[in-house]
Amino acid sequence: LAFLVTGLLYLVFYLGSRQPTYLYYALFSSLSGVEAAALASTGYWLSDSFIFNHILQHGPYHLFAFALTGFLHTFFELETRVAFWVRVVTIPLLVVFVLGCFSLTFLKVYALYTLPIVLGLIVLTMGYGAYVIVSSASRLEAGAQIMLGGLVVLAMAILNDVLNYFKVFDTFRVVPEGMLVFTGSMGAAVAYRFAEIYQRSERLKRQQQEERALLAAQEEELQTARQMQMGLMPASPPSVTELDVAGRCQTANHVGG
């Protein structure tokens, strides 16, 4: 519920600022919240409908890769075309998923072929995301270290569940919790990054105000110097017998030599 509310909150932020990072994080956070609820069998408390719970549990899978790559590309300002190709692959997979909700034939196709492809796409996207986060953290980009911490927790949760699956250790499965920690780290990174941008903007405003104040002081000093210099000039040319005398002082901007 907390991540659903967070997703709604960041959607409001997006509508106010049109910052695409907010939109992608709103989607990713909402998907994480829905998936966590589905894995906890929350859907069956609401309805025993197979289609309803199928949508609740498998629906988020089709948008995870889209939301994550979109978030990373806008957050770190990447210029690769990975996000574009993820969208190209996601659309037909999503179409098959939707058709499977209305047709048993498409549902069988989805279970046999589409779902494994979707899961493979998620694995590849998480690997790509890990590469982006680690490389960004090594360059000390703002927010990357926070996401790296969430990624480490998620990786440990995945390792725990793999060892549990192969009966190496008898532990609780914690991948959903690890995913929520990773999602939370993304939100914290967004908050940190934009707080830093705001502080940088405030510093720039103060610097510009100081520069304007300095220029105003210099302008005032030059005006004073101009008045003093022009005050030294004779009010009228001297009167000399048999001579016509004229003079002119052309200053640069304010004063002249």
Short mmCIF file of N, CA, C and O in Angstrom, two decimals, residues 54-156:
data_model
loop_
_atom_site.label_atom_id
_atom_site.label_comp_id
_atom_site.label_asym_id
_atom_site.label_seq_id
_atom_site.Cartn_x
_atom_site.Cartn_y
_atom_site.Cartn_z
N HIS A 54 -4.95 -13.34 -12.06
CA HIS A 54 -3.98 -13.47 -13.15
C HIS A 54 -3.47 -12.08 -13.56
O HIS A 54 -2.26 -11.86 -13.73
N ILE A 55 -4.38 -11.13 -13.70
CA ILE A 55 -4.00 -9.76 -14.05
C ILE A 55 -3.17 -9.13 -12.93
O ILE A 55 -2.15 -8.48 -13.18
N LEU A 56 -3.60 -9.36 -11.69
CA LEU A 56 -2.91 -8.76 -10.55
C LEU A 56 -1.48 -9.28 -10.41
O LEU A 56 -0.56 -8.51 -10.11
N GLN A 57 -1.28 -10.57 -10.64
CA GLN A 57 0.05 -11.16 -10.43
C GLN A 57 0.95 -11.05 -11.65
O GLN A 57 2.13 -10.75 -11.51
N HIS A 58 0.41 -11.25 -12.84
CA HIS A 58 1.26 -11.27 -14.04
C HIS A 58 1.27 -9.96 -14.79
O HIS A 58 2.18 -9.72 -15.59
N GLY A 59 0.27 -9.11 -14.55
CA GLY A 59 0.23 -7.83 -15.26
C GLY A 59 1.45 -6.97 -15.04
O GLY A 59 2.03 -6.45 -16.02
N PRO A 60 1.90 -6.78 -13.79
CA PRO A 60 3.08 -5.93 -13.58
C PRO A 60 4.34 -6.40 -14.29
O PRO A 60 5.21 -5.58 -14.63
N TYR A 61 4.47 -7.72 -14.54
CA TYR A 61 5.66 -8.24 -15.20
C TYR A 61 5.91 -7.54 -16.53
O TYR A 61 7.05 -7.33 -16.93
N HIS A 62 4.81 -7.22 -17.25
CA HIS A 62 4.95 -6.71 -18.61
C HIS A 62 5.40 -5.27 -18.67
O HIS A 62 5.79 -4.78 -19.74
N LEU A 63 5.34 -4.57 -17.55
CA LEU A 63 5.73 -3.16 -17.55
C LEU A 63 6.97 -2.88 -16.71
O LEU A 63 7.46 -1.75 -16.69
N PHE A 64 7.48 -3.90 -16.01
CA PHE A 64 8.66 -3.71 -15.18
C PHE A 64 9.85 -3.23 -16.01
O PHE A 64 10.52 -2.26 -15.66
N ALA A 65 10.14 -3.93 -17.11
CA ALA A 65 11.29 -3.59 -17.94
C ALA A 65 11.14 -2.20 -18.53
O ALA A 65 12.09 -1.41 -18.55
N PHE A 66 9.92 -1.89 -18.99
CA PHE A 66 9.65 -0.56 -19.56
C PHE A 66 9.87 0.53 -18.52
O PHE A 66 10.53 1.55 -18.79
N ALA A 67 9.33 0.33 -17.31
CA ALA A 67 9.44 1.35 -16.26
C ALA A 67 10.88 1.52 -15.79
O ALA A 67 11.35 2.64 -15.59
N LEU A 68 11.60 0.40 -15.62
CA LEU A 68 12.97 0.48 -15.10
C LEU A 68 13.91 1.14 -16.09
O LEU A 68 14.69 2.04 -15.72
N THR A 69 13.86 0.73 -17.36
CA THR A 69 14.76 1.34 -18.35
C THR A 69 14.42 2.81 -18.56
O THR A 69 15.31 3.64 -18.70
N GLY A 70 13.13 3.13 -18.57
CA GLY A 70 12.74 4.53 -18.72
C GLY A 70 13.24 5.37 -17.56
O GLY A 70 13.73 6.49 -17.75
N PHE A 71 13.13 4.82 -16.35
CA PHE A 71 13.61 5.54 -15.17
C PHE A 71 15.11 5.76 -15.24
O PHE A 71 15.60 6.89 -15.02
N LEU A 72 15.86 4.72 -15.52
CA LEU A 72 17.32 4.84 -15.55
C LEU A 72 17.79 5.82 -16.62
O LEU A 72 18.71 6.61 -16.41
N HIS A 73 17.13 5.79 -17.78
CA HIS A 73 17.56 6.65 -18.89
C HIS A 73 17.27 8.11 -18.60
O HIS A 73 18.05 8.98 -18.99
N THR A 74 16.15 8.40 -17.95
CA THR A 74 15.84 9.79 -17.64
C THR A 74 16.60 10.27 -16.40
O THR A 74 17.02 11.42 -16.34
N PHE A 75 16.79 9.39 -15.43
CA PHE A 75 17.47 9.77 -14.19
C PHE A 75 18.95 10.06 -14.44
O PHE A 75 19.49 11.06 -13.98
N PHE A 76 19.61 9.16 -15.18
CA PHE A 76 21.04 9.33 -15.45
C PHE A 76 21.32 10.00 -16.80
O PHE A 76 22.48 10.12 -17.20
N GLU A 77 20.25 10.39 -17.50
CA GLU A 77 20.37 11.09 -18.79
C GLU A 77 21.22 10.28 -19.78
O GLU A 77 22.15 10.80 -20.40
N LEU A 78 20.85 9.01 -19.94
CA LEU A 78 21.56 8.12 -20.86
C LEU A 78 21.07 8.36 -22.28
O LEU A 78 19.92 8.75 -22.50
N GLU A 79 21.94 8.11 -23.23
CA GLU A 79 21.61 8.35 -24.64
C GLU A 79 21.56 7.07 -25.46
O GLU A 79 21.51 7.13 -26.69
N THR A 80 21.55 5.91 -24.83
CA THR A 80 21.47 4.66 -25.57
C THR A 80 20.02 4.41 -26.00
O THR A 80 19.08 5.06 -25.53
N ARG A 81 19.82 3.42 -26.88
CA ARG A 81 18.49 3.11 -27.39
C ARG A 81 17.90 1.87 -26.73
O ARG A 81 16.96 1.26 -27.26
N VAL A 82 18.44 1.50 -25.58
CA VAL A 82 17.94 0.31 -24.90
C VAL A 82 16.47 0.46 -24.52
O VAL A 82 15.66 -0.45 -24.72
N ALA A 83 16.12 1.62 -23.98
CA ALA A 83 14.73 1.86 -23.56
C ALA A 83 13.78 1.75 -24.75
O ALA A 83 12.67 1.23 -24.62
N PHE A 84 14.21 2.23 -25.91
CA PHE A 84 13.37 2.15 -27.11
C PHE A 84 13.10 0.70 -27.49
O PHE A 84 11.95 0.31 -27.76
N TRP A 85 14.14 -0.13 -27.51
CA TRP A 85 13.95 -1.53 -27.91
C TRP A 85 13.16 -2.31 -26.87
O TRP A 85 12.44 -3.25 -27.21
N VAL A 86 13.29 -1.93 -25.60
CA VAL A 86 12.46 -2.57 -24.58
C VAL A 86 10.98 -2.29 -24.84
O VAL A 86 10.13 -3.17 -24.72
N ARG A 87 10.67 -1.07 -25.26
CA ARG A 87 9.28 -0.74 -25.59
C ARG A 87 8.80 -1.56 -26.78
O ARG A 87 7.66 -2.05 -26.80
N VAL A 88 9.66 -1.70 -27.78
CA VAL A 88 9.30 -2.45 -28.98
C VAL A 88 8.96 -3.90 -28.63
O VAL A 88 7.99 -4.48 -29.14
N VAL A 89 9.73 -4.51 -27.72
CA VAL A 89 9.49 -5.89 -27.32
C VAL A 89 8.28 -5.98 -26.39
O VAL A 89 7.50 -6.95 -26.45
N THR A 90 8.10 -4.98 -25.54
CA THR A 90 7.04 -5.04 -24.54
C THR A 90 5.64 -5.00 -25.14
O THR A 90 4.74 -5.70 -24.68
N ILE A 91 5.45 -4.20 -26.18
CA ILE A 91 4.10 -3.99 -26.73
C ILE A 91 3.45 -5.28 -27.20
O ILE A 91 2.32 -5.60 -26.78
N PRO A 92 4.09 -6.10 -28.08
CA PRO A 92 3.41 -7.34 -28.50
C PRO A 92 3.20 -8.32 -27.35
O PRO A 92 2.19 -9.03 -27.32
N LEU A 93 4.13 -8.37 -26.39
CA LEU A 93 3.96 -9.25 -25.24
C LEU A 93 2.75 -8.82 -24.41
O LEU A 93 1.99 -9.65 -23.92
N LEU A 94 2.58 -7.52 -24.28
CA LEU A 94 1.44 -6.99 -23.53
C LEU A 94 0.13 -7.28 -24.25
O LEU A 94 -0.89 -7.58 -23.61
N VAL A 95 0.15 -7.23 -25.58
CA VAL A 95 -1.05 -7.54 -26.37
C VAL A 95 -1.49 -8.97 -26.14
O VAL A 95 -2.67 -9.27 -25.95
N VAL A 96 -0.52 -9.90 -26.17
CA VAL A 96 -0.84 -11.32 -25.94
C VAL A 96 -1.41 -11.51 -24.54
O VAL A 96 -2.35 -12.28 -24.32
N PHE A 97 -0.84 -10.81 -23.56
CA PHE A 97 -1.34 -10.91 -22.19
C PHE A 97 -2.79 -10.45 -22.09
O PHE A 97 -3.62 -11.10 -21.46
N VAL A 98 -3.10 -9.33 -22.72
CA VAL A 98 -4.47 -8.80 -22.69
C VAL A 98 -5.43 -9.75 -23.38
O VAL A 98 -6.53 -10.04 -22.87
N LEU A 99 -5.03 -10.28 -24.54
CA LEU A 99 -5.90 -11.23 -25.26
C LEU A 99 -6.11 -12.50 -24.44
O LEU A 99 -7.18 -13.11 -24.49
N GLY A 100 -5.09 -12.90 -23.67
CA GLY A 100 -5.22 -14.09 -22.84
C GLY A 100 -6.25 -13.94 -21.73
O GLY A 100 -6.74 -14.92 -21.18
N CYS A 101 -6.58 -12.70 -21.40
CA CYS A 101 -7.61 -12.46 -20.38
C CYS A 101 -9.01 -12.72 -20.92
O CYS A 101 -9.96 -12.83 -20.14
N PHE A 102 -9.13 -12.80 -22.25
CA PHE A 102 -10.45 -12.99 -22.87
C PHE A 102 -10.56 -14.27 -23.67
O PHE A 102 -11.67 -14.66 -24.05
N SER A 103 -9.43 -14.90 -23.94
CA SER A 103 -9.44 -16.10 -24.78
C SER A 103 -8.57 -17.18 -24.16
O SER A 103 -7.41 -16.93 -23.81
N LEU A 104 -9.12 -18.39 -24.04
CA LEU A 104 -8.36 -19.50 -23.47
C LEU A 104 -7.19 -19.88 -24.37
O LEU A 104 -6.13 -20.27 -23.89
N THR A 105 -7.40 -19.76 -25.69
CA THR A 105 -6.32 -20.09 -26.63
C THR A 105 -5.12 -19.18 -26.42
O THR A 105 -3.97 -19.64 -26.32
N PHE A 106 -5.37 -17.89 -26.32
CA PHE A 106 -4.27 -16.94 -26.09
C PHE A 106 -3.68 -17.11 -24.70
O PHE A 106 -2.50 -16.86 -24.49
N LEU A 107 -4.50 -17.54 -23.74
CA LEU A 107 -3.98 -17.76 -22.39
C LEU A 107 -2.97 -18.91 -22.39
O LEU A 107 -1.95 -18.86 -21.70
N LYS A 108 -3.25 -19.96 -23.19
CA LYS A 108 -2.30 -21.07 -23.31
C LYS A 108 -1.01 -20.60 -23.99
O LYS A 108 0.09 -20.98 -23.57
N VAL A 109 -1.17 -19.80 -25.04
CA VAL A 109 0.02 -19.26 -25.72
C VAL A 109 0.84 -18.41 -24.75
O VAL A 109 2.07 -18.48 -24.72
N TYR A 110 0.13 -17.63 -23.95
CA TYR A 110 0.80 -16.78 -22.97
C TYR A 110 1.59 -17.62 -21.97
O TYR A 110 2.76 -17.33 -21.67
N ALA A 111 0.96 -18.67 -21.44
CA ALA A 111 1.61 -19.50 -20.42
C ALA A 111 2.82 -20.24 -20.98
O ALA A 111 3.84 -20.41 -20.30
N LEU A 112 2.71 -20.71 -22.23
CA LEU A 112 3.77 -21.54 -22.81
C LEU A 112 4.93 -20.71 -23.38
O LEU A 112 6.08 -21.12 -23.28
N TYR A 113 4.63 -19.56 -23.96
CA TYR A 113 5.66 -18.84 -24.70
C TYR A 113 5.89 -17.41 -24.18
O TYR A 113 7.04 -17.00 -23.97
N THR A 114 4.80 -16.67 -24.00
CA THR A 114 4.95 -15.25 -23.68
C THR A 114 5.53 -15.02 -22.29
O THR A 114 6.45 -14.21 -22.12
N LEU A 115 5.00 -15.72 -21.28
CA LEU A 115 5.47 -15.50 -19.91
C LEU A 115 6.96 -15.79 -19.75
O LEU A 115 7.67 -14.99 -19.13
N PRO A 116 7.49 -16.91 -20.31
CA PRO A 116 8.95 -17.11 -20.21
C PRO A 116 9.75 -15.98 -20.86
O PRO A 116 10.81 -15.59 -20.36
N ILE A 117 9.25 -15.45 -21.99
CA ILE A 117 9.95 -14.35 -22.64
C ILE A 117 9.93 -13.11 -21.76
O ILE A 117 10.94 -12.40 -21.62
N VAL A 118 8.78 -12.85 -21.15
CA VAL A 118 8.65 -11.69 -20.26
C VAL A 118 9.61 -11.80 -19.09
O VAL A 118 10.30 -10.84 -18.72
N LEU A 119 9.67 -12.98 -18.48
CA LEU A 119 10.58 -13.18 -17.34
C LEU A 119 12.04 -13.03 -17.77
O LEU A 119 12.85 -12.46 -17.04
N GLY A 120 12.35 -13.54 -18.96
CA GLY A 120 13.70 -13.37 -19.48
C GLY A 120 14.04 -11.91 -19.73
O GLY A 120 15.16 -11.46 -19.45
N LEU A 121 13.06 -11.15 -20.23
CA LEU A 121 13.26 -9.73 -20.45
C LEU A 121 13.51 -9.00 -19.14
O LEU A 121 14.36 -8.10 -19.07
N ILE A 122 12.80 -9.41 -18.08
CA ILE A 122 13.00 -8.79 -16.77
C ILE A 122 14.41 -9.07 -16.26
O ILE A 122 15.10 -8.18 -15.74
N VAL A 123 14.87 -10.31 -16.43
CA VAL A 123 16.22 -10.67 -15.99
C VAL A 123 17.27 -9.84 -16.73
O VAL A 123 18.20 -9.30 -16.13
N LEU A 124 17.11 -9.74 -18.07
CA LEU A 124 18.06 -8.95 -18.86
C LEU A 124 18.02 -7.47 -18.45
O LEU A 124 19.07 -6.82 -18.35
N THR A 125 16.83 -6.97 -18.20
CA THR A 125 16.70 -5.57 -17.81
C THR A 125 17.33 -5.30 -16.45
O THR A 125 17.99 -4.28 -16.24
N MET A 126 17.14 -6.24 -15.51
CA MET A 126 17.76 -6.07 -14.19
C MET A 126 19.28 -6.11 -14.31
O MET A 126 19.99 -5.36 -13.63
N GLY A 127 19.79 -6.98 -15.19
CA GLY A 127 21.23 -7.01 -15.41
C GLY A 127 21.74 -5.71 -16.00
O GLY A 127 22.78 -5.18 -15.57
N TYR A 128 21.00 -5.18 -16.96
CA TYR A 128 21.37 -3.89 -17.56
C TYR A 128 21.28 -2.78 -16.51
O TYR A 128 22.16 -1.91 -16.43
N GLY A 129 20.23 -2.83 -15.70
CA GLY A 129 20.07 -1.82 -14.64
C GLY A 129 21.21 -1.87 -13.64
O GLY A 129 21.71 -0.84 -13.19
N ALA A 130 21.63 -3.09 -13.28
CA ALA A 130 22.75 -3.24 -12.35
C ALA A 130 24.02 -2.63 -12.94
O ALA A 130 24.78 -1.94 -12.24
N TYR A 131 24.24 -2.87 -14.24
CA TYR A 131 25.42 -2.30 -14.90
C TYR A 131 25.38 -0.77 -14.88
O TYR A 131 26.38 -0.11 -14.56
N VAL A 132 24.22 -0.20 -15.19
CA VAL A 132 24.08 1.27 -15.21
C VAL A 132 24.30 1.85 -13.82
O VAL A 132 25.02 2.85 -13.65
N ILE A 133 23.71 1.22 -12.81
CA ILE A 133 23.82 1.74 -11.44
C ILE A 133 25.25 1.65 -10.93
O ILE A 133 25.78 2.60 -10.34
N VAL A 134 25.90 0.51 -11.15
CA VAL A 134 27.27 0.33 -10.67
C VAL A 134 28.21 1.31 -11.37
O VAL A 134 29.06 1.95 -10.73
N SER A 135 28.08 1.44 -12.69
CA SER A 135 28.96 2.36 -13.43
C SER A 135 28.70 3.81 -13.03
O SER A 135 29.64 4.62 -12.92
N SER A 136 27.44 4.16 -12.77
CA SER A 136 27.12 5.52 -12.34
C SER A 136 27.65 5.79 -10.94
O SER A 136 28.13 6.89 -10.64
N ALA A 137 27.55 4.78 -10.06
CA ALA A 137 28.09 4.94 -8.70
C ALA A 137 29.60 5.11 -8.72
O ALA A 137 30.16 5.87 -7.93
N SER A 138 30.26 4.42 -9.65
CA SER A 138 31.72 4.55 -9.75
C SER A 138 32.12 5.95 -10.21
O SER A 138 33.22 6.41 -9.92
N ARG A 139 31.21 6.62 -10.94
CA ARG A 139 31.48 8.00 -11.38
C ARG A 139 30.96 9.01 -10.36
O ARG A 139 31.00 10.22 -10.61
N LEU A 140 30.47 8.51 -9.22
CA LEU A 140 29.98 9.35 -8.12
C LEU A 140 28.84 10.26 -8.55
O LEU A 140 28.73 11.41 -8.10
N GLU A 141 27.97 9.75 -9.41
CA GLU A 141 26.80 10.53 -9.81
C GLU A 141 25.80 10.58 -8.67
O GLU A 141 25.61 9.60 -7.94
N ALA A 142 25.13 11.71 -8.53
CA ALA A 142 24.20 11.92 -7.42
C ALA A 142 23.09 10.88 -7.43
O ALA A 142 22.44 10.66 -8.44
N GLY A 143 22.89 10.23 -6.29
CA GLY A 143 21.82 9.25 -6.14
C GLY A 143 22.21 7.84 -6.50
O GLY A 143 21.52 6.89 -6.10
N ALA A 144 23.29 7.66 -7.25
CA ALA A 144 23.66 6.32 -7.71
C ALA A 144 24.08 5.42 -6.54
O ALA A 144 23.76 4.23 -6.51
N GLN A 145 24.79 6.01 -5.55
CA GLN A 145 25.23 5.20 -4.40
C GLN A 145 24.04 4.70 -3.59
O GLN A 145 24.07 3.59 -3.05
N ILE A 146 22.97 5.50 -3.52
CA ILE A 146 21.78 5.07 -2.79
C ILE A 146 21.14 3.89 -3.48
O ILE A 146 20.77 2.89 -2.85
N MET A 147 21.01 3.98 -4.80
CA MET A 147 20.42 2.87 -5.56
C MET A 147 21.32 1.64 -5.50
O MET A 147 20.82 0.51 -5.52
N LEU A 148 22.62 1.85 -5.45
CA LEU A 148 23.54 0.72 -5.35
C LEU A 148 23.30 -0.05 -4.06
O LEU A 148 23.34 -1.29 -4.05
N GLY A 149 23.04 0.66 -2.96
CA GLY A 149 22.72 -0.02 -1.71
C GLY A 149 21.47 -0.86 -1.83
O GLY A 149 21.42 -2.01 -1.37
N GLY A 150 20.41 -0.32 -2.46
CA GLY A 150 19.19 -1.09 -2.68
C GLY A 150 19.43 -2.28 -3.59
O GLY A 150 18.85 -3.37 -3.39
N LEU A 151 20.29 -2.11 -4.59
CA LEU A 151 20.60 -3.20 -5.51
C LEU A 151 21.32 -4.34 -4.78
O LEU A 151 21.06 -5.52 -5.04
N VAL A 152 22.23 -3.99 -3.87
CA VAL A 152 22.95 -5.02 -3.10
C VAL A 152 21.97 -5.83 -2.24
O VAL A 152 22.05 -7.06 -2.17
N VAL A 153 21.01 -5.14 -1.62
CA VAL A 153 20.00 -5.84 -0.81
C VAL A 153 19.18 -6.77 -1.68
O VAL A 153 18.91 -7.92 -1.31
N LEU A 154 18.78 -6.31 -2.86
CA LEU A 154 18.01 -7.15 -3.78
C LEU A 154 18.82 -8.36 -4.24
O LEU A 154 18.30 -9.48 -4.30
N ALA A 155 20.10 -8.15 -4.54
CA ALA A 155 20.95 -9.25 -4.98
C ALA A 155 21.10 -10.30 -3.86
O ALA A 155 21.05 -11.51 -4.13
N MET A 156 21.23 -9.86 -2.63
CA MET A 156 21.32 -10.79 -1.50
C MET A 156 20.01 -11.54 -1.31
O MET A 156 20.01 -12.74 -1.00
#
